[in-house]
CSV table of C-alpha atoms (C1' of nucleotides) in Angstrom, one decimal:
chain,number,residue,atom,x,y,z
A,1,MET,CA,0.0,0.0,0.0
A,2,ARG,CA,1.3,3.4,-1.0
A,3,GLU,CA,-1.4,5.0,1.0
A,4,THR,CA,0.4,4.6,4.4
A,5,SER,CA,3.5,6.5,3.4
A,6,PHE,CA,1.6,9.5,2.1
A,7,GLN,CA,2.6,10.9,-1.3
A,8,PRO,CA,1.0,13.4,-3.7
A,9,LEU,CA,-0.7,11.7,-6.6
A,10,THR,CA,1.4,12.1,-9.7
A,11,ALA,CA,1.9,10.2,-13.0
A,12,ALA,CA,5.1,8.8,-11.4
A,13,THR,CA,3.4,7.5,-8.2
A,14,VAL,CA,0.6,6.0,-10.3
A,15,LEU,CA,3.2,4.2,-12.4
A,16,GLU,CA,4.9,2.9,-9.3
A,17,SER,CA,1.7,1.4,-8.0
A,18,ALA,CA,0.9,-0.1,-11.3
A,19,LYS,CA,4.3,-1.7,-11.5
A,20,ALA,CA,3.9,-3.0,-7.9
A,21,GLN,CA,0.5,-4.6,-8.8
A,22,ILE,CA,1.9,-6.1,-11.9
A,23,ARG,CA,4.9,-7.5,-10.0
A,24,ARG,CA,2.6,-9.1,-7.5
A,25,PHE,CA,-0.2,-10.4,-9.7
A,26,GLY,CA,0.9,-10.1,-13.3
A,27,GLU,CA,-0.5,-7.9,-16.0
A,28,ALA,CA,-3.5,-10.1,-16.6
A,29,LYS,CA,-4.8,-9.8,-12.9
A,30,THR,CA,-4.0,-6.1,-12.6
A,31,ASN,CA,-6.9,-3.7,-13.0
A,32,VAL,CA,-7.0,0.0,-12.5
A,33,THR,CA,-9.3,-0.3,-9.5
A,34,ASP,CA,-6.7,-2.2,-7.6
A,35,VAL,CA,-4.0,0.3,-8.6
A,36,ALA,CA,-6.2,3.1,-7.4
A,37,ARG,CA,-7.0,1.3,-4.1
A,38,ASP,CA,-3.3,0.8,-3.5
A,39,LEU,CA,-2.9,4.6,-3.8
A,40,GLY,CA,-6.0,5.3,-1.7
A,41,VAL,CA,-8.0,7.0,-4.4
A,42,SER,CA,-10.8,6.1,-6.7
A,43,HIS,CA,-10.0,4.6,-10.0
A,44,ALA,CA,-11.3,7.6,-11.9
A,45,ALA,CA,-8.6,9.8,-10.4
A,46,LEU,CA,-6.0,7.9,-12.4
A,47,TYR,CA,-7.5,8.9,-15.7
A,48,ARG,CA,-6.1,12.4,-15.0
A,49,PHE,CA,-2.7,11.0,-15.6
A,50,TYR,CA,-3.2,8.3,-18.2
A,51,ARG,CA,-6.1,8.4,-20.6
A,52,SER,CA,-6.5,4.6,-20.6
A,53,LYS,CA,-5.2,1.5,-18.9
A,54,SER,CA,-3.2,0.5,-22.0
A,55,ALA,CA,-1.5,4.0,-21.9
A,56,MET,CA,-0.4,3.1,-18.4
A,57,MET,CA,1.0,-0.2,-19.5
A,58,ASP,CA,2.7,1.5,-22.5
A,59,ALA,CA,4.2,4.1,-20.1
A,60,ILE,CA,5.8,1.3,-17.9
A,61,VAL,CA,7.5,-0.2,-21.0
A,62,GLN,CA,8.4,3.3,-22.3
A,63,GLU,CA,10.2,4.0,-19.0
A,64,ALA,CA,12.2,0.8,-19.4
A,65,MET,CA,13.1,1.7,-23.0
A,66,ASP,CA,14.2,5.2,-21.9
A,67,ASP,CA,16.3,3.6,-19.2
A,68,GLU,CA,18.0,1.4,-21.9
A,69,ALA,CA,18.5,4.3,-24.3
A,70,HIS,CA,20.1,6.3,-21.4
A,71,LEU,CA,22.4,3.4,-20.6
A,72,ALA,CA,23.5,3.1,-24.2
A,73,ALA,CA,24.0,6.9,-24.7
A,74,HIS,CA,26.6,6.8,-21.9
A,75,TYR,CA,29.0,5.3,-24.4
A,76,ILE,CA,28.7,8.0,-27.0
A,77,GLY,CA,31.5,10.5,-27.1
A,78,ALA,CA,33.3,8.7,-24.3
A,79,ASP,CA,37.0,7.9,-24.0
A,80,GLY,CA,38.6,4.6,-25.2
A,81,PRO,CA,38.5,2.6,-28.4
A,82,ALA,CA,35.2,2.4,-30.2
A,83,ALA,CA,35.5,-1.4,-30.4
A,84,GLU,CA,35.5,-1.6,-26.6
A,85,ARG,CA,32.7,0.9,-26.2
A,86,LEU,CA,30.5,-0.9,-28.8
A,87,VAL,CA,31.0,-4.2,-27.1
A,88,ALA,CA,30.3,-2.7,-23.7
A,89,MET,CA,27.2,-0.9,-24.9
A,90,LEU,CA,25.6,-4.0,-26.4
A,91,LEU,CA,26.6,-6.1,-23.5
A,92,ASP,CA,24.9,-3.6,-21.2
A,93,LEU,CA,21.7,-3.6,-23.3
A,94,HIS,CA,21.7,-7.4,-23.2
A,95,ARG,CA,22.2,-7.5,-19.5
A,96,ARG,CA,19.4,-5.1,-18.8
A,97,LYS,CA,17.0,-7.4,-20.7
A,98,ARG,CA,18.4,-10.5,-19.0
A,99,ASP,CA,18.2,-8.9,-15.5
A,100,ARG,CA,14.6,-8.0,-16.1
A,101,PHE,CA,13.8,-11.5,-17.3
A,102,VAL,CA,15.5,-13.1,-14.3
A,103,GLY,CA,14.7,-10.5,-11.5
A,104,ASP,CA,11.5,-8.7,-12.7
A,105,ARG,CA,9.7,-11.4,-14.7
A,106,GLU,CA,6.2,-9.8,-14.8
A,107,ILE,CA,7.5,-6.5,-16.1
A,108,HIS,CA,9.6,-8.5,-18.7
A,109,ASP,CA,6.4,-10.3,-19.8
A,110,LEU,CA,4.6,-7.0,-20.2
A,111,TYR,CA,7.6,-5.7,-22.2
A,112,GLN,CA,7.4,-8.8,-24.4
A,113,ARG,CA,3.6,-8.3,-25.0
A,114,ILE,CA,4.3,-4.7,-26.1
A,115,VAL,CA,6.8,-6.0,-28.6
A,116,VAL,CA,4.0,-7.9,-30.2
A,117,ASP,CA,1.2,-5.5,-29.8
A,118,ARG,CA,2.9,-2.2,-30.4
A,119,PRO,CA,5.3,-2.5,-33.3
A,120,ASP,CA,5.3,1.3,-33.6
A,121,MET,CA,6.7,1.7,-30.1
A,122,ILE,CA,9.3,-0.9,-30.9
A,123,ALA,CA,10.3,0.6,-34.2
A,124,THR,CA,10.8,4.0,-32.5
A,125,TYR,CA,12.9,2.5,-29.8
A,126,ALA,CA,14.9,0.4,-32.3
A,127,GLU,CA,15.6,3.5,-34.4
A,128,ARG,CA,16.7,5.4,-31.3
A,129,ILE,CA,19.2,2.8,-30.3
A,130,THR,CA,20.3,2.4,-34.0
A,131,ASN,CA,21.0,6.1,-34.1
A,132,LEU,CA,23.2,5.8,-31.0
A,133,VAL,CA,25.1,3.0,-32.6
A,134,ALA,CA,25.4,5.2,-35.7
A,135,ASP,CA,26.8,8.0,-33.6
A,136,LEU,CA,29.4,5.7,-32.1
A,137,ILE,CA,30.4,4.4,-35.5
A,138,ASP,CA,30.6,7.9,-36.9
A,139,GLU,CA,33.1,8.8,-34.1
A,140,ALA,CA,35.2,5.7,-34.8
A,141,VAL,CA,35.3,6.6,-38.5
A,142,ARG,CA,36.2,10.2,-37.7
A,143,ARG,CA,38.9,9.1,-35.4
A,144,GLY,CA,40.3,6.8,-38.1
A,145,GLU,CA,39.6,3.6,-36.1
A,146,TRP,CA,37.2,2.2,-38.6
A,147,HIS,CA,36.7,2.6,-42.3
A,148,ILE,CA,33.1,2.5,-43.4
A,149,ASP,CA,31.5,4.3,-46.4
A,150,ASP,CA,27.9,4.2,-45.1
A,151,THR,CA,27.6,4.4,-41.3
A,152,ASP,CA,23.8,4.2,-41.3
A,153,VAL,CA,23.9,0.9,-43.1
A,154,ALA,CA,26.7,-0.3,-40.7
A,155,ALA,CA,24.5,0.7,-37.7
A,156,ARG,CA,21.6,-1.2,-39.1
A,157,VAL,CA,23.8,-4.2,-39.7
A,158,VAL,CA,24.9,-4.1,-36.0
A,159,ARG,CA,21.2,-3.7,-34.9
A,160,ASP,CA,20.0,-6.7,-36.9
A,161,ALA,CA,23.0,-8.8,-35.9
A,162,VAL,CA,22.5,-8.3,-32.2
A,163,THR,CA,18.7,-8.2,-32.2
A,164,VAL,CA,18.7,-11.8,-31.0
A,165,TYR,CA,20.6,-10.8,-27.9
A,166,VAL,CA,18.4,-8.0,-26.9
A,167,HIS,CA,14.9,-9.0,-28.0
A,168,PRO,CA,12.9,-10.0,-24.9
A,169,ALA,CA,11.6,-13.3,-26.4
A,170,PHE,CA,15.1,-14.4,-27.5
A,171,VAL,CA,16.7,-13.4,-24.2
A,172,ALA,CA,14.1,-15.4,-22.3
A,173,GLN,CA,14.8,-18.4,-24.5
A,174,LEU,CA,18.6,-18.2,-24.5
A,175,VAL,CA,18.7,-17.6,-20.7
A,176,THR,CA,16.3,-20.5,-20.1
A,177,ALA,CA,18.4,-22.8,-22.3
A,178,ASN,CA,21.5,-21.7,-20.4
A,179,ALA,CA,23.2,-20.7,-23.6
A,180,PRO,CA,26.6,-18.9,-23.4
A,181,VAL,CA,24.9,-15.8,-24.5
A,182,GLU,CA,27.5,-13.2,-23.5
A,183,ALA,CA,30.3,-15.2,-25.2
A,184,MET,CA,28.2,-15.4,-28.4
A,185,LEU,CA,27.3,-11.7,-28.3
A,186,HIS,CA,31.0,-10.9,-27.8
A,187,ALA,CA,31.9,-13.1,-30.8
A,188,THR,CA,29.3,-11.5,-33.0
A,189,VAL,CA,30.2,-8.0,-32.2
A,190,THR,CA,33.9,-8.8,-32.5
A,191,THR,CA,33.3,-10.1,-36.0
A,192,LEU,CA,31.5,-7.0,-37.0
A,193,ILE,CA,34.2,-4.8,-35.6
A,194,ARG,CA,36.9,-6.8,-37.5
A,195,ALA,CA,35.1,-5.9,-40.7
A,196,PHE,CA,34.8,-2.3,-39.7
A,197,GLU,CA,38.5,-2.2,-38.9
A,198,SER,CA,39.4,-3.8,-42.1
A,199,SER,CA,37.1,-1.4,-44.0
A,200,MET,CA,33.5,-1.9,-45.2
A,201,ARG,CA,32.2,-0.6,-48.5
A,202,TYR,CA,28.5,-0.9,-48.7
A,203,GLY,CA,28.2,1.0,-52.0
A,204,ASN,CA,24.9,2.7,-52.7
A,205,MET,CA,22.4,0.8,-50.7
A,206,LYS,CA,19.0,2.4,-50.7
A,207,GLU,CA,17.6,3.7,-47.3
A,208,ALA,CA,15.0,1.9,-45.2
B,1,MET,CA,-11.8,-33.4,-52.3
B,2,ARG,CA,-9.1,-36.0,-52.7
B,3,GLU,CA,-11.7,-38.7,-52.9
B,4,THR,CA,-12.5,-38.1,-56.6
B,5,SER,CA,-9.0,-38.7,-57.9
B,6,PHE,CA,-8.5,-42.0,-56.0
B,7,GLN,CA,-5.2,-42.4,-54.2
B,8,PRO,CA,-4.1,-45.0,-51.6
B,9,LEU,CA,-4.2,-43.6,-48.1
B,10,THR,CA,-0.6,-42.8,-47.0
B,11,ALA,CA,1.1,-40.5,-44.6
B,12,ALA,CA,1.8,-38.2,-47.5
B,13,THR,CA,-1.7,-38.0,-48.8
B,14,VAL,CA,-3.0,-37.4,-45.3
B,15,LEU,CA,-0.5,-34.6,-44.9
B,16,GLU,CA,-1.6,-33.1,-48.3
B,17,SER,CA,-5.2,-33.1,-47.2
B,18,ALA,CA,-4.3,-31.5,-43.9
B,19,LYS,CA,-2.4,-28.8,-45.6
B,20,ALA,CA,-5.3,-28.2,-48.0
B,21,GLN,CA,-7.7,-27.8,-45.1
B,22,ILE,CA,-5.3,-25.5,-43.3
B,23,ARG,CA,-4.9,-23.4,-46.4
B,24,ARG,CA,-8.7,-23.0,-46.8
B,25,PHE,CA,-9.8,-22.6,-43.2
B,26,GLY,CA,-6.7,-22.0,-41.1
B,27,GLU,CA,-5.3,-24.2,-38.4
B,28,ALA,CA,-7.8,-23.2,-35.8
B,29,LYS,CA,-10.8,-24.3,-37.9
B,30,THR,CA,-9.1,-27.5,-39.1
B,31,ASN,CA,-10.2,-30.7,-37.4
B,32,VAL,CA,-9.2,-34.3,-38.2
B,33,THR,CA,-12.8,-35.2,-39.1
B,34,ASP,CA,-12.7,-32.7,-42.0
B,35,VAL,CA,-9.3,-33.9,-43.1
B,36,ALA,CA,-10.6,-37.5,-43.1
B,37,ARG,CA,-13.8,-36.5,-44.9
B,38,ASP,CA,-11.7,-34.8,-47.6
B,39,LEU,CA,-9.9,-38.2,-48.1
B,40,GLY,CA,-13.2,-40.1,-48.0
B,41,VAL,CA,-12.3,-42.1,-44.9
B,42,SER,CA,-13.2,-42.0,-41.2
B,43,HIS,CA,-11.2,-39.8,-38.9
B,44,ALA,CA,-9.9,-42.9,-37.0
B,45,ALA,CA,-8.2,-44.1,-40.1
B,46,LEU,CA,-5.7,-41.2,-39.9
B,47,TYR,CA,-4.4,-42.3,-36.5
B,48,ARG,CA,-2.7,-45.2,-38.4
B,49,PHE,CA,-0.3,-42.6,-39.8
B,50,TYR,CA,-0.1,-39.9,-37.1
B,51,ARG,CA,-0.6,-40.7,-33.5
B,52,SER,CA,-2.2,-37.3,-32.7
B,53,LYS,CA,-3.4,-34.2,-34.4
B,54,SER,CA,-0.5,-32.2,-33.2
B,55,ALA,CA,1.9,-34.8,-34.6
B,56,MET,CA,0.2,-34.1,-38.0
B,57,MET,CA,0.8,-30.3,-37.5
B,58,ASP,CA,4.3,-30.9,-36.5
B,59,ALA,CA,4.9,-33.1,-39.6
B,60,ILE,CA,3.7,-30.3,-41.9
B,61,VAL,CA,6.2,-27.9,-40.4
B,62,GLN,CA,8.9,-30.6,-40.3
B,63,GLU,CA,8.4,-31.0,-44.1
B,64,ALA,CA,8.9,-27.3,-44.6
B,65,MET,CA,12.1,-27.4,-42.5
B,66,ASP,CA,13.4,-30.4,-44.4
B,67,ASP,CA,12.7,-28.5,-47.6
B,68,GLU,CA,14.7,-25.5,-46.3
B,69,ALA,CA,17.6,-27.7,-45.2
B,70,HIS,CA,17.7,-29.3,-48.6
B,71,LEU,CA,17.7,-25.9,-50.2
B,72,ALA,CA,20.7,-24.8,-48.1
B,73,ALA,CA,22.6,-28.1,-48.5
B,74,HIS,CA,22.7,-27.4,-52.2
B,75,TYR,CA,25.4,-24.8,-51.6
B,76,ILE,CA,27.8,-27.1,-49.7
B,77,GLY,CA,30.7,-28.5,-51.7
B,78,ALA,CA,29.6,-26.5,-54.8
B,79,ASP,CA,31.7,-24.5,-57.1
B,80,GLY,CA,32.4,-20.8,-56.8
B,81,PRO,CA,33.6,-18.5,-54.0
B,82,ALA,CA,32.3,-19.3,-50.5
B,83,ALA,CA,31.3,-15.7,-50.1
B,84,GLU,CA,28.9,-15.9,-53.0
B,85,ARG,CA,27.6,-19.2,-51.9
B,86,LEU,CA,26.9,-18.1,-48.3
B,87,VAL,CA,25.1,-15.0,-49.5
B,88,ALA,CA,23.0,-17.1,-52.0
B,89,MET,CA,22.2,-19.7,-49.3
B,90,LEU,CA,21.0,-17.2,-46.8
B,91,LEU,CA,19.1,-15.3,-49.4
B,92,ASP,CA,17.4,-18.5,-50.5
B,93,LEU,CA,16.5,-19.3,-46.9
B,94,HIS,CA,15.1,-15.8,-46.4
B,95,ARG,CA,13.1,-16.0,-49.6
B,96,ARG,CA,11.5,-19.3,-48.8
B,97,LYS,CA,10.2,-17.8,-45.5
B,98,ARG,CA,9.1,-14.7,-47.3
B,99,ASP,CA,7.3,-16.6,-50.1
B,100,ARG,CA,5.5,-18.7,-47.5
B,101,PHE,CA,4.4,-15.6,-45.7
B,102,VAL,CA,3.2,-13.9,-48.9
B,103,GLY,CA,1.8,-16.9,-50.8
B,104,ASP,CA,1.0,-19.5,-48.2
B,105,ARG,CA,-0.1,-17.5,-45.1
B,106,GLU,CA,-1.9,-20.2,-43.2
B,107,ILE,CA,1.0,-22.6,-43.4
B,108,HIS,CA,3.3,-19.7,-42.4
B,109,ASP,CA,1.1,-19.1,-39.3
B,110,LEU,CA,1.3,-22.7,-38.4
B,111,TYR,CA,5.1,-22.6,-38.7
B,112,GLN,CA,5.2,-19.5,-36.5
B,113,ARG,CA,3.1,-21.2,-33.8
B,114,ILE,CA,5.4,-24.2,-33.8
B,115,VAL,CA,8.4,-21.8,-33.3
B,116,VAL,CA,6.7,-20.8,-30.0
B,117,ASP,CA,5.3,-24.1,-28.9
B,118,ARG,CA,8.1,-26.5,-30.0
B,119,PRO,CA,11.4,-24.9,-29.1
B,120,ASP,CA,12.9,-28.4,-29.4
B,121,MET,CA,12.0,-28.7,-33.0
B,122,ILE,CA,13.3,-25.3,-33.7
B,123,ALA,CA,16.6,-26.0,-31.9
B,124,THR,CA,17.1,-29.1,-33.9
B,125,TYR,CA,16.4,-27.3,-37.1
B,126,ALA,CA,18.6,-24.4,-36.2
B,127,GLU,CA,21.5,-26.7,-35.4
B,128,ARG,CA,21.0,-28.5,-38.7
B,129,ILE,CA,21.3,-25.2,-40.6
B,130,THR,CA,24.1,-24.0,-38.5
B,131,ASN,CA,26.0,-27.2,-39.3
B,132,LEU,CA,25.5,-26.6,-43.0
B,133,VAL,CA,26.9,-23.1,-42.5
B,134,ALA,CA,29.8,-24.6,-40.6
B,135,ASP,CA,30.5,-27.0,-43.5
B,136,LEU,CA,30.5,-24.1,-46.0
B,137,ILE,CA,32.9,-22.1,-43.7
B,138,ASP,CA,35.2,-25.2,-43.3
B,139,GLU,CA,35.4,-25.4,-47.0
B,140,ALA,CA,36.3,-21.8,-47.4
B,141,VAL,CA,39.0,-22.1,-44.7
B,142,ARG,CA,40.4,-25.2,-46.3
B,143,ARG,CA,40.5,-23.5,-49.7
B,144,GLY,CA,42.3,-20.5,-48.1
B,145,GLU,CA,39.4,-18.1,-48.8
B,146,TRP,CA,38.8,-17.3,-45.2
B,147,HIS,CA,40.9,-17.4,-42.1
B,148,ILE,CA,39.0,-18.5,-39.0
B,149,ASP,CA,40.4,-20.3,-35.9
B,150,ASP,CA,37.0,-21.7,-34.7
B,151,THR,CA,34.5,-22.4,-37.5
B,152,ASP,CA,31.8,-23.5,-35.1
B,153,VAL,CA,31.8,-20.2,-33.4
B,154,ALA,CA,31.8,-18.5,-36.8
B,155,ALA,CA,28.8,-20.5,-37.9
B,156,ARG,CA,26.9,-19.6,-34.8
B,157,VAL,CA,27.8,-15.9,-35.3
B,158,VAL,CA,26.3,-16.2,-38.8
B,159,ARG,CA,23.2,-18.0,-37.5
B,160,ASP,CA,22.6,-15.4,-34.8
B,161,ALA,CA,23.3,-12.5,-37.1
B,162,VAL,CA,20.8,-13.6,-39.8
B,163,THR,CA,18.1,-15.0,-37.5
B,164,VAL,CA,16.2,-11.8,-37.9
B,165,TYR,CA,15.9,-12.4,-41.7
B,166,VAL,CA,14.8,-16.0,-41.5
B,167,HIS,CA,12.6,-16.2,-38.3
B,168,PRO,CA,9.0,-16.3,-39.4
B,169,ALA,CA,7.8,-13.6,-37.0
B,170,PHE,CA,10.5,-11.2,-38.2
B,171,VAL,CA,10.1,-11.9,-41.8
B,172,ALA,CA,6.4,-11.3,-41.4
B,173,GLN,CA,7.1,-7.9,-39.7
B,174,LEU,CA,9.8,-6.8,-42.2
B,175,VAL,CA,7.8,-7.7,-45.3
B,176,THR,CA,4.7,-6.0,-43.9
B,177,ALA,CA,6.7,-2.9,-43.1
B,178,ASN,CA,8.1,-3.0,-46.6
B,179,ALA,CA,11.7,-2.9,-45.3
B,180,PRO,CA,14.5,-3.4,-47.8
B,181,VAL,CA,15.2,-6.8,-46.3
B,182,GLU,CA,17.3,-8.3,-49.0
B,183,ALA,CA,19.6,-5.3,-49.1
B,184,MET,CA,20.0,-5.5,-45.4
B,185,LEU,CA,20.6,-9.2,-45.4
B,186,HIS,CA,23.2,-8.7,-48.1
B,187,ALA,CA,24.9,-5.9,-46.1
B,188,THR,CA,24.9,-8.1,-42.9
B,189,VAL,CA,26.4,-11.2,-44.6
B,190,THR,CA,28.9,-9.0,-46.5
B,191,THR,CA,30.1,-7.6,-43.3
B,192,LEU,CA,30.6,-11.0,-41.7
B,193,ILE,CA,32.4,-12.2,-44.8
B,194,ARG,CA,34.7,-9.2,-44.7
B,195,ALA,CA,35.7,-10.2,-41.2
B,196,PHE,CA,36.2,-13.8,-42.3
B,197,GLU,CA,38.4,-12.8,-45.2
B,198,SER,CA,40.4,-10.5,-43.0
B,199,SER,CA,40.8,-13.3,-40.5
B,200,MET,CA,38.8,-14.0,-37.3
B,201,ARG,CA,40.5,-15.2,-34.2
B,202,TYR,CA,37.8,-16.2,-31.6
B,203,GLY,CA,40.3,-17.7,-29.2
B,204,ASN,CA,39.1,-20.4,-26.8
B,205,MET,CA,35.4,-19.7,-26.6
B,206,LYS,CA,33.5,-22.4,-24.7
B,207,GLU,CA,30.9,-24.5,-26.6
B,208,ALA,CA,27.2,-24.0,-26.4
C,1,DC,C1',-11.7,25.7,-9.6
C,2,DA,C1',-8.6,22.0,-9.5
C,3,DA,C1',-8.7,17.6,-7.8
C,4,DC,C1',-11.3,14.2,-6.8
C,5,DT,C1',-15.6,11.1,-6.2
C,6,DT,C1',-19.8,9.0,-7.4
C,7,DA,C1',-22.7,7.2,-10.8
C,8,DC,C1',-23.3,5.0,-15.0
C,9,DA,C1',-22.9,3.2,-19.9
C,10,DA,C1',-20.1,0.4,-22.8
C,11,DT,C1',-17.0,-3.2,-23.0
C,12,DA,C1',-14.7,-7.2,-21.6
C,13,DT,C1',-14.2,-11.2,-18.7
C,14,DC,C1',-15.8,-15.1,-16.2
C,15,DC,C1',-18.0,-19.3,-15.7
C,16,DG,C1',-21.4,-23.0,-16.0
C,17,DT,C1',-23.6,-25.4,-19.6
C,18,DT,C1',-23.8,-27.6,-24.2
C,19,DA,C1',-21.8,-29.2,-28.2
C,20,DT,C1',-17.8,-30.7,-30.7
C,21,DC,C1',-13.6,-32.9,-31.2
C,22,DT,C1',-9.9,-36.1,-30.2
C,23,DG,C1',-8.1,-40.4,-29.4
C,24,DT,C1',-9.0,-45.5,-28.3
C,25,DA,C1',-11.0,-49.9,-28.4
C,26,DA,C1',-14.1,-53.2,-29.9
C,27,DT,C1',-16.1,-54.6,-34.3
C,28,DT,C1',-16.7,-55.2,-39.2
C,29,DT,C1',-15.2,-55.9,-44.0
C,30,DG,C1',-12.7,-57.6,-48.0
D,1,DC,C1',-5.6,-60.4,-40.8
D,2,DA,C1',-4.7,-55.9,-42.5
D,3,DA,C1',-7.3,-52.0,-42.9
D,4,DA,C1',-10.7,-49.5,-41.9
D,5,DT,C1',-15.3,-48.4,-39.5
D,6,DT,C1',-18.3,-47.6,-35.7
D,7,DA,C1',-19.0,-46.6,-31.1
D,8,DC,C1',-17.7,-44.3,-27.2
D,9,DA,C1',-15.2,-41.8,-23.2
D,10,DG,C1',-12.5,-38.0,-22.0
D,11,DA,C1',-10.8,-33.6,-23.3
D,12,DT,C1',-11.6,-29.1,-25.6
D,13,DA,C1',-13.9,-25.6,-27.4
D,14,DA,C1',-18.2,-22.7,-28.3
D,15,DC,C1',-22.1,-20.4,-26.3
D,16,DG,C1',-24.5,-17.1,-23.5
D,17,DG,C1',-26.1,-15.0,-19.3
D,18,DA,C1',-24.1,-13.1,-15.0
D,19,DT,C1',-20.3,-10.4,-13.2
D,20,DA,C1',-16.5,-7.3,-13.3
D,21,DT,C1',-13.8,-3.7,-15.5
D,22,DT,C1',-13.0,0.3,-18.1
D,23,DG,C1',-13.7,4.8,-19.3
D,24,DT,C1',-16.8,9.1,-19.1
D,25,DA,C1',-19.5,12.7,-17.4
D,26,DA,C1',-22.0,14.9,-13.9
D,27,DG,C1',-21.5,16.1,-9.2
D,28,DT,C1',-18.9,17.2,-4.8
D,29,DT,C1',-15.4,19.2,-1.8
D,30,DG,C1',-11.6,21.8,0.2
DNA sequence: CAACTTACAATATCCGTTATCTGTAATTTG
DNA sequence: CAAATTACAGATAACGGATATTGTAAGTTG
């Protein structure tokens, strides 16, 4: 109960209660009346902050996505070789997903549902991360570490190649199967980097 | 109706009728009674060939998987540079999935369900394809085209990197979104090949 | 009057009943 | 007697009325 430790009702406190409900009972058994009861208000009060229940669910996942983007952004414009930073960035993104699956299962399940039900949200998120990768690649090219004629294509190659390590459904499967995920992610990224170091000419590939 | 053009009842004819039913009505509306009626026999007769309805569904997808493996095997031990053969092999695998999605939607949907419900079947299939990729890589290394210290790791890197282009759910999404899938697949595989040409040392990575 | 509650309409979910389907075994047929 | 059918029991799914939930709008309160 949030009610006991009194807090003003805000979008953030509503989201906290919603997450708490989902963690206890799962998304399926979570209804806005229970979330409101947890906050000590009527369910209608929550519609001041979210115009629907699904907007609330979306916001929870959006928060997680923002967290991941922030985590990844940390490696842009930082010191050290681009190769090490790219590996670290993608490893971090993988670990965030894995940690959610292992330690915050119900939220992970919600995230996974959104991946299916909201391709638009996922596309926006994917583009955001891809742009961060593109920024890192651009730096490496400017610093002369890598030689790539089309850094946008290179960024999308990276994104597609590591999707399997960051997509909630695959992470769940790989972790469950006890696969050596980090080693494989490392091998994959190392391979891409080798190509970038050796110089990649993509020619005139048309945009997405 | 298969009944008109008389054929002996075999596992293959049963599977044909099952596929025909699924194509017309979808998996959900397909029952074994209808499949049997289409063949002009009682539903119990089918249990001689498949010990359950789900075994029948599995067999349909297994047939598709076998077809894909056969398609891929074609490129092993063939003439021409390994780079061209790897690109062609993966492009073929992608196109088979895409063609099913575009021209045989109900069977594609069944395939996609099996991916979720039968991770064991998928794992076996994935390993089979990965082994073919490993064979092709081995050849390239033996012929001195590529320089790779651990071809099994390399094969798994290829598999993970192109999963997004051959996984039914992703193919469906990419094709629906009108993404330049073949160009991206080509860019991805080209990148991996560049690394292989330039020489990949994976060191002592532990097995899956 | 901003923040909330109560009241209510529309929608979705639950659940007990009914019907259908699956899988098996005893029985028939060529 | 091999191959199939008919008959049937258990499992699954479809149906529909009762219940709960969502979302809105009118009303209440500090």
